[in-house]
Coordinates of C-alpha atoms in Angstrom, one line a residue:
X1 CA 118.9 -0.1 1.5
X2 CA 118.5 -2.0 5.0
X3 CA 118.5 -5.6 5.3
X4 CA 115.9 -7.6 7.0
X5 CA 118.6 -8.3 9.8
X6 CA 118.4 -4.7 10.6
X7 CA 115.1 -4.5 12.0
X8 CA 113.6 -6.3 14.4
X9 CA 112.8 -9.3 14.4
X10 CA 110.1 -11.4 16.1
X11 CA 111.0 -15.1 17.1
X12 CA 107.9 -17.4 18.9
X13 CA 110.2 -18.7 22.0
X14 CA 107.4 -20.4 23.7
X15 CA 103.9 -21.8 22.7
X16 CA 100.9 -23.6 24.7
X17 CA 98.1 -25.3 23.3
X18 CA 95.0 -24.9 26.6
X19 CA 91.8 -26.1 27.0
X20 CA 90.0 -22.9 28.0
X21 CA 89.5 -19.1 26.8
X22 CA 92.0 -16.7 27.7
X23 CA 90.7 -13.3 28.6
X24 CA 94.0 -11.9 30.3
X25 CA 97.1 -12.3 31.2
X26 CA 100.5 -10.5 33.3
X27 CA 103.7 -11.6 34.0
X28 CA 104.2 -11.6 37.9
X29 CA 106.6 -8.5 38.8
X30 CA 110.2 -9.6 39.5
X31 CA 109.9 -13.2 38.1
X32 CA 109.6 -16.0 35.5
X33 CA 106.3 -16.5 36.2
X34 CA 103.2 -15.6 34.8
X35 CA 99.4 -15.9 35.3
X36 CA 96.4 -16.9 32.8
X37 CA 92.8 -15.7 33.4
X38 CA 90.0 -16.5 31.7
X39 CA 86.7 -19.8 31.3
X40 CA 86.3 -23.1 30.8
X41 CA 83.7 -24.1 28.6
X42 CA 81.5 -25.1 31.2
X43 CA 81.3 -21.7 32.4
X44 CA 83.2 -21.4 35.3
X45 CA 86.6 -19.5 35.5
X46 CA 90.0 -20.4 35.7
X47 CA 93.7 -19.2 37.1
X48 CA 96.7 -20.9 36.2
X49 CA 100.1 -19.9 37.2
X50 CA 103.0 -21.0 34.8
X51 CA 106.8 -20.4 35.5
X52 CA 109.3 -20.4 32.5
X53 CA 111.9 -23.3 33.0
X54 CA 114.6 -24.6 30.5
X55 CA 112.5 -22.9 27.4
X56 CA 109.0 -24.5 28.8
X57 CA 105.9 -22.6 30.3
X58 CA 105.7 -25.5 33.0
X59 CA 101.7 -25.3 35.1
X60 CA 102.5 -24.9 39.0
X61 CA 98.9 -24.4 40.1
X62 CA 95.9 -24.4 38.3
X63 CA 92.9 -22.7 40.5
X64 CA 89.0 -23.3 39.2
X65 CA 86.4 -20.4 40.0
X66 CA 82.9 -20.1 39.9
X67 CA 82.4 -17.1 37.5
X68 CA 84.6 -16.4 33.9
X69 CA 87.7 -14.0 34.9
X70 CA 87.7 -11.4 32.2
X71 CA 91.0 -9.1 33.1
X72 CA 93.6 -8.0 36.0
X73 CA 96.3 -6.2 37.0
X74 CA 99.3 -5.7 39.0
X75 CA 99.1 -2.1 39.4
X76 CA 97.9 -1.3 42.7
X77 CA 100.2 -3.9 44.5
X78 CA 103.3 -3.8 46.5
X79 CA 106.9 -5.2 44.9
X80 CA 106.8 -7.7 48.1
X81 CA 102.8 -8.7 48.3
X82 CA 103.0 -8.9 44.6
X83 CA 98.6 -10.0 44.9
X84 CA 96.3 -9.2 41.4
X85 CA 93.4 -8.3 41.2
X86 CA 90.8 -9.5 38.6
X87 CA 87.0 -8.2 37.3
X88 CA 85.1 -11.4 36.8
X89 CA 81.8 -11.7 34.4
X90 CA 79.3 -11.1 37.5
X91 CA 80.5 -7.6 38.3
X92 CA 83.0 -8.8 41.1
X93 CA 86.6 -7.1 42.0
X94 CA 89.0 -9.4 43.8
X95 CA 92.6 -9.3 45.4
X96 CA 94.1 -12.3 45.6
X97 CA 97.3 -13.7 46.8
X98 CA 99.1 -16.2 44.7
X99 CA 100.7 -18.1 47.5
X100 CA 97.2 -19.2 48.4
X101 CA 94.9 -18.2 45.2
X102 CA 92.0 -20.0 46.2
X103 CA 90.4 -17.3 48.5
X104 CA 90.8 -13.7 47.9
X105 CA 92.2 -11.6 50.3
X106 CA 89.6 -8.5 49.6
X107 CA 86.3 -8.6 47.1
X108 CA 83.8 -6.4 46.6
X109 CA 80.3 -6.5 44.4
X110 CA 81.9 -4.0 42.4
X111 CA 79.7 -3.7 38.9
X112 CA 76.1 -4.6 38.6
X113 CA 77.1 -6.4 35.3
X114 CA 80.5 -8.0 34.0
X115 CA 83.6 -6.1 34.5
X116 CA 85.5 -5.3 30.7
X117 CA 88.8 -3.6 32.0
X118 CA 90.5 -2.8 35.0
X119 CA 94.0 -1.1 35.8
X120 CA 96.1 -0.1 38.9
X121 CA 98.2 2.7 39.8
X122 CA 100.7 3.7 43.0
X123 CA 101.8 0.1 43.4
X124 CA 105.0 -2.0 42.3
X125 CA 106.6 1.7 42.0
X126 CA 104.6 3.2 39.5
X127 CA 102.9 6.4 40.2
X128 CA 102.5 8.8 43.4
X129 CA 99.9 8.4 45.7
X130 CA 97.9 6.0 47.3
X131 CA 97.6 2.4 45.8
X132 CA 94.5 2.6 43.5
X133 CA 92.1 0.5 40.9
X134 CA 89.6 1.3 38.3
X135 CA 87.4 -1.0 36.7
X136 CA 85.1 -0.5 33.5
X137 CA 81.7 -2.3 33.0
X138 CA 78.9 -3.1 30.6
X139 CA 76.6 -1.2 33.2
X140 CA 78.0 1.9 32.0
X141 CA 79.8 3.1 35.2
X142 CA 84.0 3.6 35.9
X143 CA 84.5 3.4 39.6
X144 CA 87.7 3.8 41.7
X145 CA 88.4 1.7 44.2
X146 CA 91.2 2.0 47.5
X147 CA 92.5 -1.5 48.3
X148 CA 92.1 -0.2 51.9
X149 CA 88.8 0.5 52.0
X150 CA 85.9 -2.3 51.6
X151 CA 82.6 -2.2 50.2
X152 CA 82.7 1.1 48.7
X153 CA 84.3 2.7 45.6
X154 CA 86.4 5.7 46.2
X155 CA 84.6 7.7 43.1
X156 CA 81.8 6.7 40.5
X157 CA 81.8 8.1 37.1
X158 CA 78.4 7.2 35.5
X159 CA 76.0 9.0 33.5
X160 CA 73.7 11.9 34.2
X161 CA 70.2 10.7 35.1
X162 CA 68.4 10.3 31.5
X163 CA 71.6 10.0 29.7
X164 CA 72.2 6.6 27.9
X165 CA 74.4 4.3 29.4
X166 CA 77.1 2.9 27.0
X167 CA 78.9 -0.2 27.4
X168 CA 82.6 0.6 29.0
X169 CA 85.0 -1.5 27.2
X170 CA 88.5 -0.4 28.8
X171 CA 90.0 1.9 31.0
X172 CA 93.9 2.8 31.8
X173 CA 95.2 5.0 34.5
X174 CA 97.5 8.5 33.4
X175 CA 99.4 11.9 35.2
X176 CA 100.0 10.0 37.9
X177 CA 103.1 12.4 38.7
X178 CA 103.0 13.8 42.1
X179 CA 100.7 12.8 45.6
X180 CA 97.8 15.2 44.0
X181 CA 97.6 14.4 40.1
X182 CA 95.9 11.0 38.6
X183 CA 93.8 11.1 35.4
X184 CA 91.4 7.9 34.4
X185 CA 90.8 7.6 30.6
X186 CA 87.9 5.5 30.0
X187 CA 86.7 3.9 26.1
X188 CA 82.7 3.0 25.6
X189 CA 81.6 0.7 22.9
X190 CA 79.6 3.5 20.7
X191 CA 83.5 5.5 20.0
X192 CA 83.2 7.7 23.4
X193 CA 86.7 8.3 24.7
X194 CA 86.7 10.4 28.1
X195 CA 89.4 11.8 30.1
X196 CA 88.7 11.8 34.3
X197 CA 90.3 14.4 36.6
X198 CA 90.6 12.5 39.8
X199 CA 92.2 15.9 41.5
X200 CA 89.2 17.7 41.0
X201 CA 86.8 14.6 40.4
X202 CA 85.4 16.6 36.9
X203 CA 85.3 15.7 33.1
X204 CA 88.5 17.0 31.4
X205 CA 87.8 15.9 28.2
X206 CA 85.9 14.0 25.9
X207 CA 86.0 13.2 22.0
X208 CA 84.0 10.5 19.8
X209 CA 86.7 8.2 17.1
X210 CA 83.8 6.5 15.8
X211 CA 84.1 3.0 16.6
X212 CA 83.9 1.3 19.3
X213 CA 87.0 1.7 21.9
X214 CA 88.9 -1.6 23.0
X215 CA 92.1 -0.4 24.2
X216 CA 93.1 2.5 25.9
X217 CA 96.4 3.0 27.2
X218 CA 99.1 6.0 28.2
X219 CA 102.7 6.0 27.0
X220 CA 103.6 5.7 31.1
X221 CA 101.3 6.1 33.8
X222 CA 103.7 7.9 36.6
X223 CA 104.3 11.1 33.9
X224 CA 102.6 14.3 33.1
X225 CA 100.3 13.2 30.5
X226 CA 102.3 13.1 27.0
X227 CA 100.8 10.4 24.8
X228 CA 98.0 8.1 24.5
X229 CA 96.6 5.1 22.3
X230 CA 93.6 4.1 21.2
X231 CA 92.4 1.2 19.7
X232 CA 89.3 0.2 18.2
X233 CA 87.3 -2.2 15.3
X234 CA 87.7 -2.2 12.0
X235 CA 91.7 -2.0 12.5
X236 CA 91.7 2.0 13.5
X237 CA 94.0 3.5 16.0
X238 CA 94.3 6.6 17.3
X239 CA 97.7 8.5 19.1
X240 CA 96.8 11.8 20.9
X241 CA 99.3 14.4 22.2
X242 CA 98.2 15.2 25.6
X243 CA 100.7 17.7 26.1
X244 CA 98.8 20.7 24.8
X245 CA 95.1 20.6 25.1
X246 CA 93.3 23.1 23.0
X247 CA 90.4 25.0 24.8
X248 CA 88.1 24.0 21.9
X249 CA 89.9 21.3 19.9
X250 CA 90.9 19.3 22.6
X251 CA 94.3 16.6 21.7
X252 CA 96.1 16.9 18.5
X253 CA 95.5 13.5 17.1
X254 CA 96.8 10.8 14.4
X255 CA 95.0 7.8 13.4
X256 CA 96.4 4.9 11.5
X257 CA 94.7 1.9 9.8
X258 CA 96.6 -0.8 10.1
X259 CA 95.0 -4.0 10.6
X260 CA 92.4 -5.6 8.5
X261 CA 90.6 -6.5 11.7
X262 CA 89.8 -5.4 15.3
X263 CA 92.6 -4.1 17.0
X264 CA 92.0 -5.5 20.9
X265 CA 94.7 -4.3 22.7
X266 CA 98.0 -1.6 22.6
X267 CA 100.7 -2.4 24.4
X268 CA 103.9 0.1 25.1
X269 CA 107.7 -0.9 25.7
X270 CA 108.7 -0.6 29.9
X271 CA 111.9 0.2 29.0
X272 CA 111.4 2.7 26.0
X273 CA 108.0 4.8 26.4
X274 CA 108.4 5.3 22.5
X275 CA 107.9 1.9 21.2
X276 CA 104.6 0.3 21.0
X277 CA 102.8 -2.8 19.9
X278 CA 99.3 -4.0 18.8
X279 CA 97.6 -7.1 18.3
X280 CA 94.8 -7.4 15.8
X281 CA 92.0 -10.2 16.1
X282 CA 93.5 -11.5 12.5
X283 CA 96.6 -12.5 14.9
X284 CA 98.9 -9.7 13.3
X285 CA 101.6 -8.0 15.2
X286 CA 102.5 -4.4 14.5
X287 CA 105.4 -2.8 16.4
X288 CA 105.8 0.9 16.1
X289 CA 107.4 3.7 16.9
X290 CA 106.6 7.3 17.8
X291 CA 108.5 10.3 15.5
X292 CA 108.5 13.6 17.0
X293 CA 107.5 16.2 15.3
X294 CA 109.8 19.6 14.9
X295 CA 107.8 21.4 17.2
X296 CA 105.1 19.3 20.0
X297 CA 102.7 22.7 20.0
X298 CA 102.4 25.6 17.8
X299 CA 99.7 29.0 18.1
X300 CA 96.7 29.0 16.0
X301 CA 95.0 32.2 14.1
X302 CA 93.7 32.9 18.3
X303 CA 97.2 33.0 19.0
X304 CA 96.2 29.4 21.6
X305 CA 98.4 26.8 21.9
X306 CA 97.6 23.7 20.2
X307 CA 99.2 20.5 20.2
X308 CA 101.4 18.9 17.0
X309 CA 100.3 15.9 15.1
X310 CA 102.9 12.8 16.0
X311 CA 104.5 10.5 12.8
X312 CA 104.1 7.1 13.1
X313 CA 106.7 4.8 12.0
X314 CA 106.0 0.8 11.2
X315 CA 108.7 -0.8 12.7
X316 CA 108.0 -4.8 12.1
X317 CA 105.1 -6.5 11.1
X318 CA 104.2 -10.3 11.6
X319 CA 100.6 -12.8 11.3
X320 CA 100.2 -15.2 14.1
X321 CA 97.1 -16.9 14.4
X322 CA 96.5 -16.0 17.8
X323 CA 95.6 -13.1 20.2
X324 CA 98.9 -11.6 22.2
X325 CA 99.4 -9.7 25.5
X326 CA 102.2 -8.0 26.4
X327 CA 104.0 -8.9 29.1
X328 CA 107.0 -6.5 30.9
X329 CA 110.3 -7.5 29.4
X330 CA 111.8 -6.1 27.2
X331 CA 111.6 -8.8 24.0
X332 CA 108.8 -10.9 25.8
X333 CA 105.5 -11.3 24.5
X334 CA 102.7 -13.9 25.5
X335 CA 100.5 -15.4 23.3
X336 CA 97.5 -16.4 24.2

């Protein structure tokens, strides 16, 4: 019988009491800093970038904007530039420079309405290719933007004229594995999960987990598509096997019901794509890890390929009354 030594454990090292909502926050690559997005209750937004001295989170500059920030990323800067960009609650996509945060260096009227979720790829080393964002927006539309080119988005997924329009609550970047290959996964509020082809700008696939969709995110973005997470209310996740895609039944899939409420964000380890965490609303922790099954595919009565259902093992549980991010080191996470 294992002790409770022998699994992992969770310790709070820092904590900050703040006078605003937090909507997002990432560590800064290659350093002890990190930066928190998100509104003051007068409505306007705020940046604050912390650096971690002598077991503190110690304010260096604190930056007030006109609109709410709601997320950012990393992912489509360089290792030496190291500039975020951020989707603000009036449809705006910034780039900004940390040295001097209080003007950005590119922005675009991206969304007509606030934008949810936004991710990078082919920056900070991660993924092949040109340096790329997507953001996600109540209006309904994903668009993909090029750093490099202002004003207009690279590509615009939206619905067919007469088609609904459904809140998009996250998106995450994927197959980003050669100059040629990058995939977009996008989650909608009514349980909509759909998979983007960016190499030949179609609809690869699409499945409904009824509820709405939070979180999506890949195991690793610079890889041939292998797993993916999805969160979702009502404590419901779902794992899909995007190795074999079935002509007809799409992605294998496992869901798990873990938390006894919303489940806002997934989360997996840099340094081991087979870990991963999420944070419930109730401000529980669950850490798992991925089991491989026997066989990832196996032929059905057609004789097709279909992917293999992947065990889930609960690796640590803990309640903290708060929300947490993950941040990129290995053992770091931020609460918020």
């Amino acid at each position: 019988m294992s002790s409770p030594l022998s699994k992992p454990q969770i310790i709070a090292h820092i904590q900050k009491s703040l006078n605003y909502t937090i909507f997002d926050s990432k560590w800064i690559p290659c350093s002890a800093k990190f930066v928190s997005l998100g509104n003051f209750a007068r409505g306007t937004g705020v940046m604050q970038i912390y650096e971690v001295q002598h077991g503190e989170a110690q304010l260096i500059k604190e930056v007030e904007k006109p609109k709410p920030i709601k997320c950012a990323t990393f992912g489509a800067t360089s290792l030496q530039q190291r500039h975020i960009a951020t989707g603000d609650f009036d449809g705006n996509l910034n780039i900004w420079n940390l040295e001097v945060p209080e003007v950005p260096v590119y922005s675009v009227k991206a969304h007509k309405e606030i934008v949810n979720s936004i991710d990078g790829v082919g920056g900070l080393g991660i993924g092949d290719g040109a340096p790329e964002i997507v953001t996600g927006s109540r209006d309904g539309t994903v668009k993909l933007w090029d750093p490099r080119q202002r004003d207009s988005p690279v590509a615009n997924m939206e619905p067919v004229e007469g088609e609904t329009k459904r809140d998009c609550w996250t998106v995450a970047f994927g197959h980003a594995f050669n100059d040629q290959d990058r995939c977009v996964c996008a989650g909608y509020d009514n349980g909509d999960i759909k998979l983007f082809d960016l190499r030949n700008m179609s609809l690869r696939w699409e499945t409904n987990i009824k509820n709405g969709v939070c979180c999506v995110e890949f195991d690793r973005k610079d890889i041939n598509m292998n797993k993916l997470v999805a969160t979702s209310l009502e404590g419901k996740f779902h794992v899909f096997d995007m190795r074999t895609q079935h002509p007809t039944k799409g992605f294998a899939s496992v869901s798990e019901k873990a938390h006894k409420s919303t489940i806002w964000q997934v989360r997996h380890l840099p340094q081991n794509r087979d870990i991963f965490m999420t944070a419930g609303g109730a401000g529980n922790l669950h850490l798992w890890k991925y089991e491989y099954p026997a066989e990832r595919s196996k032929k059905d009565s057609d004789d097709v390929d279909m992917g293999s259902k992947m065990p889930l093992k609960n690796i640590f549980s803990i309640g903290i009354k708060s929300l947490f991010h993950y941040l990129n080191d290995t053992g770091l996470v931020q609460r918020i």
